[in-house]
Amino acid sequence: MTTKPFELLSDDDLATCVHCGLCLDACPTFRTTGLETESPRGRIYLMTQWKRGTLPFEEEQVRHIDLCLGCRTCEAVCPSGVPYGRIIEAGRAEVEKLRRPSVKRTVAGVALRQLLPHPGRLRALGSMTRAAQALKLTSVVGPGRQLPKLGPQFTPPPGNVAPAIGERKHRVAFLVGCVMPILYPQSHDAAVKLLQLSGCEVWFPPGERCCGALFAHNGDLETAQRLRDENSRTYLSGKFDALVVDSAGCGAHLKDFYPELQGRVKDITEWLAEIGLPEPKRPAKLRVTYQDACHLAHAQRIRKQPRDLIRSVPGVQLVEMRHPEICCGAAGLYSTLEPSMSNRILQEKLDDLIATRADVVVSANPGCQMQLEAGLRARKSPMRVQHVTELLASAY
């Protein structure tokens, strides 16, 4: 059966954009280039014309879709409620059907499909990468230089349950995810500790795999849907009050893409702010700034909770940077596929960060952590990067 080009794009979604332009100054690529074609409004216009058949599909125009970070900052400022995240994911899925293949994107796509859905392969790659870091081999290529220093990987406890400390008040499922237990196991350790201190019994669903966020963001909706179906069977096999997530991109995807979990997916900061943490025991005399993870602030509209939690740590001085809500340029695979634009966006972010004179920059997403760490390291800045859970856990 033949299908029409761009049929995944909803006419209703596209029609919600009234081309008012209020999104322009919020869009990192428009702010960087000043070009209408690199704005949400320009991209929606382009995809609308492709769908209507009034503009021929040309490879040169695809570049404007590629340069979108998918940060969804435009959604947070749009008065018309344009579902830009849904539009760009559907648009990219259609573009991938029509575009000429490139070596870089083909290799990235194959790597994603062969690694992320397979925890065993990922852990093996993590172990090999750790060994390569010890031999200083990863510094040879750009992506290798961006990686954090790897340590022992996060592993769920025996029996896949971490008991509550004190009275059990809640039972939560925890998303271990794909790359986070390898790149930032200490963030997971801190998150689980905080949940236990808050009276949560933490269940690690056996058989849980990659949530599919990176696939959806990069135009592979078919794989994202397959992972959703497999994970949904796993989640439905257990009983829990909430599925707690400490990766903003994964949390946003689960909320948007998993209807059977509606209302039960909670970002770690959202959940801790809701149920409450015990009184902190140790002060941390630190000057801290907070980088809004795009998929937390814009996709999930969570900005107040992480800041309130940071302020709850005795001795912490929270200093806002100039544009905390603007993307750092990480955006999943974006820093690998579009390194030039990613770096241009990152440099403005680093200027804002360094101007705060903070000791620590805190975020809630592994991609942001890695991007900011690499950027600050290149600038030889002493500023440290932490997940918000690590800062909070240090107070207990």
Short mmCIF file of C-alpha atoms in Angstrom, two decimals:
data_model
loop_
_atom_site.label_atom_id
_atom_site.label_comp_id
_atom_site.label_asym_id
_atom_site.label_seq_id
_atom_site.Cartn_x
_atom_site.Cartn_y
_atom_site.Cartn_z
CA MET A 1 0.00 0.00 0.00
CA THR A 2 1.41 3.38 -0.99
CA THR A 3 1.48 6.21 1.52
CA LYS A 4 1.43 9.93 0.99
CA PRO A 5 4.61 11.88 1.75
CA PHE A 6 4.63 13.39 5.25
CA GLU A 7 1.44 11.63 6.30
CA LEU A 8 2.75 11.33 9.86
CA LEU A 9 2.51 15.11 10.18
CA SER A 10 -0.88 16.15 11.52
CA ASP A 11 -2.64 18.96 9.68
CA ASP A 12 -4.21 20.00 12.98
CA ASP A 13 -0.81 20.23 14.67
CA LEU A 14 0.67 22.26 11.81
CA ALA A 15 -2.34 24.59 11.72
CA THR A 16 -1.89 25.61 15.36
CA CYS A 17 1.09 27.76 14.35
CA VAL A 18 -0.14 31.28 13.53
CA HIS A 19 3.36 32.47 12.55
CA CYS A 20 3.42 35.16 15.25
CA GLY A 21 7.18 34.89 15.74
CA LEU A 22 7.19 34.88 19.55
CA CYS A 23 9.27 31.71 19.39
CA LEU A 24 12.14 33.29 17.49
CA ASP A 25 14.18 34.75 20.33
CA ALA A 26 13.74 31.54 22.34
CA CYS A 27 15.15 29.34 19.58
CA PRO A 28 18.90 28.66 19.97
CA THR A 29 19.56 28.20 16.25
CA PHE A 30 17.69 31.39 15.34
CA ARG A 31 19.52 33.29 18.09
CA THR A 32 22.81 32.00 16.69
CA THR A 33 22.17 32.52 12.96
CA GLY A 34 19.43 35.16 12.76
CA LEU A 35 17.91 33.15 9.90
CA GLU A 36 14.15 32.60 9.60
CA THR A 37 14.82 29.15 8.13
CA GLU A 38 16.51 28.15 11.39
CA SER A 39 13.49 29.04 13.52
CA PRO A 40 10.49 26.94 14.61
CA ARG A 41 8.22 29.11 12.47
CA GLY A 42 10.41 28.59 9.41
CA ARG A 43 10.65 24.84 9.94
CA ILE A 44 6.91 24.45 10.41
CA TYR A 45 6.31 26.43 7.22
CA LEU A 46 8.77 24.19 5.35
CA MET A 47 7.18 20.95 6.59
CA THR A 48 3.68 22.29 5.87
CA GLN A 49 4.61 23.02 2.25
CA TRP A 50 6.19 19.59 1.87
CA LYS A 51 3.05 17.94 3.17
CA ARG A 52 0.81 20.00 0.87
CA GLY A 53 3.05 19.31 -2.12
CA THR A 54 3.48 23.02 -2.82
CA LEU A 55 7.26 22.84 -2.30
CA PRO A 56 9.45 20.10 -3.76
CA PHE A 57 11.45 18.02 -1.32
CA GLU A 58 15.10 19.03 -1.76
CA GLU A 59 18.16 17.87 0.13
CA GLU A 60 19.33 21.45 0.66
CA GLN A 61 16.16 22.21 2.63
CA VAL A 62 16.59 19.15 4.86
CA ARG A 63 19.53 20.94 6.45
CA HIS A 64 17.08 23.23 8.30
CA ILE A 65 15.39 20.22 9.89
CA ASP A 66 18.74 18.69 10.80
CA LEU A 67 19.84 21.85 12.60
CA CYS A 68 16.83 21.83 14.93
CA LEU A 69 17.94 20.79 18.41
CA GLY A 70 14.49 19.51 19.34
CA CYS A 71 14.87 21.42 22.62
CA ARG A 72 11.20 22.52 22.60
CA THR A 73 12.01 25.92 24.09
CA CYS A 74 9.56 27.30 21.54
CA GLU A 75 6.73 25.28 23.11
CA ALA A 76 7.18 27.01 26.46
CA VAL A 77 6.75 30.51 24.96
CA CYS A 78 4.13 29.71 22.29
CA PRO A 79 0.74 31.35 23.04
CA SER A 80 -1.01 29.02 20.57
CA GLY A 81 0.18 25.77 22.16
CA VAL A 82 1.95 24.45 19.08
CA PRO A 83 3.07 20.84 19.83
CA TYR A 84 6.45 21.40 18.23
CA GLY A 85 8.07 18.34 19.77
CA ARG A 86 5.49 16.06 18.15
CA ILE A 87 5.78 17.95 14.85
CA ILE A 88 9.57 17.77 14.58
CA GLU A 89 9.70 14.07 15.53
CA ALA A 90 7.08 13.21 12.89
CA GLY A 91 8.77 15.47 10.35
CA ARG A 92 12.15 13.86 10.92
CA ALA A 93 10.65 10.39 10.56
CA GLU A 94 9.29 11.40 7.15
CA VAL A 95 12.54 13.10 6.11
CA GLU A 96 14.47 9.90 6.87
CA LYS A 97 12.30 8.04 4.35
CA LEU A 98 13.10 10.48 1.54
CA ARG A 99 16.60 11.86 2.07
CA ARG A 100 19.80 10.58 0.53
CA PRO A 101 21.75 8.44 3.00
CA SER A 102 24.93 9.88 4.48
CA VAL A 103 27.77 7.94 6.06
CA LYS A 104 27.60 9.81 9.38
CA ARG A 105 23.85 9.40 9.85
CA THR A 106 23.86 5.80 8.66
CA VAL A 107 26.60 4.87 11.11
CA ALA A 108 24.83 6.73 13.93
CA GLY A 109 21.54 4.99 13.17
CA VAL A 110 23.08 1.53 13.02
CA ALA A 111 25.00 2.16 16.25
CA LEU A 112 21.83 3.26 18.03
CA ARG A 113 19.85 0.22 16.90
CA GLN A 114 22.64 -2.24 17.64
CA LEU A 115 23.52 -0.84 21.08
CA LEU A 116 20.81 1.05 22.96
CA PRO A 117 18.13 -1.67 23.03
CA HIS A 118 20.72 -4.22 24.22
CA PRO A 119 21.93 -3.62 27.81
CA GLY A 120 24.55 -6.37 27.62
CA ARG A 121 26.19 -4.86 24.55
CA LEU A 122 26.12 -1.40 26.11
CA ARG A 123 27.77 -2.60 29.29
CA ALA A 124 30.46 -4.40 27.30
CA LEU A 125 31.11 -1.24 25.29
CA GLY A 126 31.26 0.75 28.52
CA SER A 127 33.89 -1.62 29.92
CA MET A 128 35.96 -1.39 26.73
CA THR A 129 35.69 2.40 26.73
CA ARG A 130 36.81 2.55 30.34
CA ALA A 131 39.88 0.48 29.42
CA ALA A 132 40.53 2.73 26.42
CA GLN A 133 40.36 5.79 28.66
CA ALA A 134 42.96 4.26 30.96
CA LEU A 135 45.25 3.91 27.91
CA LYS A 136 44.36 7.48 26.79
CA LEU A 137 43.01 6.16 23.47
CA THR A 138 39.68 8.01 23.64
CA SER A 139 41.39 11.40 23.35
CA VAL A 140 42.17 10.69 19.68
CA VAL A 141 38.66 11.54 18.39
CA GLY A 142 36.27 14.37 19.29
CA PRO A 143 33.37 12.26 20.66
CA GLY A 144 35.84 10.35 22.82
CA ARG A 145 37.14 13.58 24.33
CA GLN A 146 33.61 14.54 25.33
CA LEU A 147 33.05 11.45 27.44
CA PRO A 148 33.23 11.70 31.23
CA LYS A 149 35.78 9.58 33.05
CA LEU A 150 34.07 6.21 33.39
CA GLY A 151 34.00 4.21 36.61
CA PRO A 152 32.14 1.12 37.82
CA GLN A 153 28.71 0.88 36.20
CA PHE A 154 25.43 1.19 38.06
CA THR A 155 23.88 -2.17 38.88
CA PRO A 156 20.47 -2.71 40.52
CA PRO A 157 20.61 -4.39 43.96
CA PRO A 158 20.00 -8.13 44.43
CA GLY A 159 16.32 -8.93 43.98
CA ASN A 160 15.83 -5.70 42.01
CA VAL A 161 14.49 -3.90 45.08
CA ALA A 162 16.12 -1.24 47.28
CA PRO A 163 14.20 -0.98 50.57
CA ALA A 164 12.93 2.26 52.05
CA ILE A 165 15.01 3.72 54.89
CA GLY A 166 12.62 3.90 57.80
CA GLU A 167 8.88 3.62 57.24
CA ARG A 168 7.86 2.57 53.74
CA LYS A 169 5.46 5.19 52.37
CA HIS A 170 5.65 4.55 48.63
CA ARG A 171 6.72 1.93 46.11
CA VAL A 172 8.28 3.38 42.98
CA ALA A 173 9.72 1.94 39.80
CA PHE A 174 13.03 3.41 38.68
CA LEU A 175 14.17 3.90 35.09
CA VAL A 176 17.74 2.63 34.88
CA GLY A 177 17.88 3.50 31.19
CA CYS A 178 20.56 2.81 28.61
CA VAL A 179 23.57 5.14 28.78
CA MET A 180 23.08 6.73 32.21
CA PRO A 181 24.16 3.67 34.26
CA ILE A 182 27.40 3.67 32.26
CA LEU A 183 28.16 7.39 31.93
CA TYR A 184 26.79 8.68 35.24
CA PRO A 185 26.28 5.83 37.72
CA GLN A 186 26.86 8.24 40.60
CA SER A 187 23.72 10.17 39.59
CA HIS A 188 21.67 6.97 39.79
CA ASP A 189 23.26 6.09 43.15
CA ALA A 190 22.32 9.51 44.51
CA ALA A 191 18.77 9.32 43.13
CA VAL A 192 18.13 5.90 44.70
CA LYS A 193 19.55 7.08 48.04
CA LEU A 194 17.23 10.11 48.04
CA LEU A 195 14.23 7.95 47.23
CA GLN A 196 15.05 5.53 50.04
CA LEU A 197 15.50 8.42 52.50
CA SER A 198 12.07 9.71 51.46
CA GLY A 199 10.41 6.43 52.42
CA CYS A 200 10.31 4.84 48.97
CA GLU A 201 10.83 1.19 48.22
CA VAL A 202 12.56 1.28 44.83
CA TRP A 203 11.80 -1.41 42.27
CA PHE A 204 14.05 -1.91 39.25
CA PRO A 205 11.84 -3.59 36.61
CA PRO A 206 13.68 -6.64 35.20
CA GLY A 207 13.74 -6.62 31.44
CA GLU A 208 13.43 -2.84 31.23
CA ARG A 209 15.36 -1.43 28.28
CA CYS A 210 16.06 1.90 26.56
CA CYS A 211 12.89 4.01 26.63
CA GLY A 212 13.28 4.95 22.95
CA ALA A 213 13.75 8.70 23.39
CA LEU A 214 16.91 8.99 21.29
CA PHE A 215 15.26 7.02 18.48
CA ALA A 216 12.15 9.23 18.45
CA HIS A 217 14.25 12.40 18.56
CA ASN A 218 16.25 11.23 15.54
CA GLY A 219 13.39 10.16 13.28
CA ASP A 220 13.25 6.42 14.03
CA LEU A 221 9.71 6.22 15.37
CA GLU A 222 9.43 2.55 14.42
CA THR A 223 12.16 1.49 16.86
CA ALA A 224 10.82 3.88 19.48
CA GLN A 225 7.39 2.26 19.22
CA ARG A 226 8.84 -1.24 19.45
CA LEU A 227 10.74 -0.34 22.62
CA ARG A 228 7.61 1.25 24.05
CA ASP A 229 5.62 -1.93 23.47
CA GLU A 230 8.29 -4.11 25.09
CA ASN A 231 8.80 -1.80 28.08
CA SER A 232 5.07 -1.36 28.60
CA ARG A 233 4.66 -5.09 29.14
CA THR A 234 7.41 -4.93 31.76
CA TYR A 235 5.87 -1.98 33.60
CA LEU A 236 2.38 -3.44 33.55
CA SER A 237 3.72 -6.58 35.26
CA GLY A 238 4.47 -4.68 38.47
CA LYS A 239 2.72 -2.44 40.97
CA PHE A 240 4.11 0.99 41.79
CA ASP A 241 2.96 4.49 42.67
CA ALA A 242 5.26 6.25 40.21
CA LEU A 243 7.92 5.55 37.61
CA VAL A 244 10.75 7.85 38.70
CA VAL A 245 13.20 9.13 36.08
CA ASP A 246 16.42 11.11 36.60
CA SER A 247 17.03 11.86 32.91
CA ALA A 248 14.94 14.76 31.59
CA GLY A 249 14.88 13.57 27.98
CA CYS A 250 13.72 10.09 28.98
CA GLY A 251 11.08 11.49 31.32
CA ALA A 252 9.61 13.74 28.65
CA HIS A 253 9.49 10.87 26.16
CA LEU A 254 7.80 8.53 28.64
CA LYS A 255 5.17 11.16 29.43
CA ASP A 256 4.50 11.84 25.75
CA PHE A 257 4.87 8.34 24.29
CA TYR A 258 3.60 5.87 26.93
CA PRO A 259 -0.16 6.44 27.36
CA GLU A 260 -0.58 3.54 29.80
CA LEU A 261 1.76 5.35 32.23
CA GLN A 262 -0.09 8.65 32.05
CA GLY A 263 0.13 10.52 35.34
CA ARG A 264 2.60 8.08 36.89
CA VAL A 265 5.87 9.15 35.23
CA LYS A 266 7.69 11.56 37.54
CA ASP A 267 10.99 13.34 37.21
CA ILE A 268 13.09 12.76 40.32
CA THR A 269 12.85 16.46 41.30
CA GLU A 270 9.11 16.50 40.67
CA TRP A 271 8.59 13.43 42.85
CA LEU A 272 10.88 14.53 45.70
CA ALA A 273 9.22 17.94 45.80
CA GLU A 274 5.84 16.19 45.98
CA ILE A 275 6.60 13.68 48.74
CA GLY A 276 9.25 15.64 50.64
CA LEU A 277 12.80 14.91 51.77
CA PRO A 278 13.94 14.62 55.38
CA GLU A 279 15.81 17.55 56.92
CA PRO A 280 19.32 17.83 55.43
CA LYS A 281 22.11 16.90 57.86
CA ARG A 282 25.24 18.32 56.22
CA PRO A 283 25.73 21.86 54.93
CA ALA A 284 27.40 22.46 51.58
CA LYS A 285 29.11 25.83 51.35
CA LEU A 286 28.82 26.18 47.61
CA ARG A 287 27.91 28.78 45.04
CA VAL A 288 25.64 26.89 42.64
CA THR A 289 24.04 27.74 39.31
CA TYR A 290 21.34 25.65 37.64
CA GLN A 291 21.05 24.81 33.95
CA ASP A 292 17.48 24.02 32.94
CA ALA A 293 17.49 20.75 31.01
CA CYS A 294 15.35 21.51 27.97
CA HIS A 295 13.13 18.45 28.24
CA LEU A 296 12.53 19.18 31.91
CA ALA A 297 11.83 22.92 31.70
CA HIS A 298 10.09 23.09 28.33
CA ALA A 299 8.67 19.64 27.61
CA GLN A 300 7.67 18.82 31.21
CA ARG A 301 7.34 22.43 32.45
CA ILE A 302 9.34 21.66 35.59
CA ARG A 303 11.45 24.62 36.67
CA LYS A 304 10.49 25.48 40.24
CA GLN A 305 10.95 22.08 41.90
CA PRO A 306 14.68 21.59 41.21
CA ARG A 307 15.44 25.13 42.33
CA ASP A 308 13.45 24.69 45.54
CA LEU A 309 15.32 21.46 46.27
CA ILE A 310 18.70 23.10 45.62
CA ARG A 311 17.82 25.96 47.97
CA SER A 312 16.88 23.45 50.67
CA VAL A 313 20.53 22.39 51.06
CA PRO A 314 22.06 24.40 53.92
CA GLY A 315 24.90 26.67 52.87
CA VAL A 316 24.11 26.59 49.14
CA GLN A 317 23.85 29.94 47.37
CA LEU A 318 21.86 29.56 44.15
CA VAL A 319 22.95 32.08 41.52
CA GLU A 320 20.95 32.26 38.31
CA MET A 321 22.85 32.58 35.05
CA ARG A 322 21.69 34.97 32.33
CA HIS A 323 19.78 32.46 30.20
CA PRO A 324 19.33 29.22 32.18
CA GLU A 325 16.43 28.17 29.95
CA ILE A 326 18.41 28.24 26.68
CA CYS A 327 19.77 24.91 25.39
CA CYS A 328 23.44 24.05 25.95
CA GLY A 329 23.69 22.44 22.50
CA ALA A 330 23.87 18.80 23.63
CA ALA A 331 20.46 17.60 22.41
CA GLY A 332 21.11 13.85 22.36
CA LEU A 333 23.16 13.00 19.27
CA TYR A 334 23.18 16.60 18.06
CA SER A 335 26.66 17.39 19.38
CA THR A 336 27.97 14.44 17.34
CA LEU A 337 25.92 14.95 14.18
CA GLU A 338 26.08 18.77 14.16
CA PRO A 339 29.26 19.61 16.09
CA SER A 340 29.75 23.09 14.61
CA MET A 341 26.33 24.47 15.54
CA SER A 342 26.39 22.61 18.83
CA ASN A 343 29.67 24.29 19.74
CA ARG A 344 28.43 27.76 18.76
CA ILE A 345 25.46 27.35 21.08
CA LEU A 346 27.68 25.90 23.81
CA GLN A 347 30.09 28.85 23.76
CA GLU A 348 27.31 31.31 24.64
CA LYS A 349 26.22 28.98 27.44
CA LEU A 350 29.78 28.75 28.79
CA ASP A 351 30.03 32.55 28.84
CA ASP A 352 26.87 32.69 30.92
CA LEU A 353 28.08 29.95 33.25
CA ILE A 354 31.50 31.40 33.90
CA ALA A 355 30.02 34.84 34.56
CA THR A 356 28.17 33.42 37.60
CA ARG A 357 31.48 32.50 39.32
CA ALA A 358 29.72 29.37 40.60
CA ASP A 359 31.59 26.46 42.14
CA VAL A 360 29.15 23.97 40.66
CA VAL A 361 26.67 23.92 37.78
CA VAL A 362 23.79 21.54 38.35
CA SER A 363 21.49 20.00 35.75
CA ALA A 364 19.05 17.10 35.47
CA ASN A 365 20.04 15.39 32.23
CA PRO A 366 23.11 13.31 31.28
CA GLY A 367 23.51 14.95 27.88
CA CYS A 368 23.71 18.38 29.49
CA GLN A 369 26.21 17.10 32.04
CA MET A 370 28.51 15.70 29.35
CA GLN A 371 28.26 18.78 27.12
CA LEU A 372 28.94 21.22 29.95
CA GLU A 373 31.79 19.12 31.38
CA ALA A 374 33.52 18.98 28.00
CA GLY A 375 33.04 22.70 27.41
CA LEU A 376 34.28 23.76 30.83
CA ARG A 377 37.24 21.39 30.53
CA ALA A 378 38.20 22.99 27.21
CA ARG A 379 38.01 26.42 28.83
CA LYS A 380 40.13 25.15 31.74
CA SER A 381 37.45 26.26 34.16
CA PRO A 382 37.51 24.81 37.69
CA MET A 383 33.69 24.76 37.78
CA ARG A 384 32.31 21.28 38.47
CA VAL A 385 29.22 19.74 36.88
CA GLN A 386 26.79 17.64 38.92
CA HIS A 387 23.39 16.08 38.54
CA VAL A 388 20.91 17.70 40.89
CA THR A 389 20.60 14.39 42.77
CA GLU A 390 24.32 14.39 43.56
CA LEU A 391 24.13 17.84 45.15
CA LEU A 392 21.08 16.89 47.19
CA ALA A 393 22.52 13.54 48.31
CA SER A 394 25.67 15.26 49.56
CA ALA A 395 23.54 16.84 52.31
CA TYR A 396 22.72 13.41 53.85
#
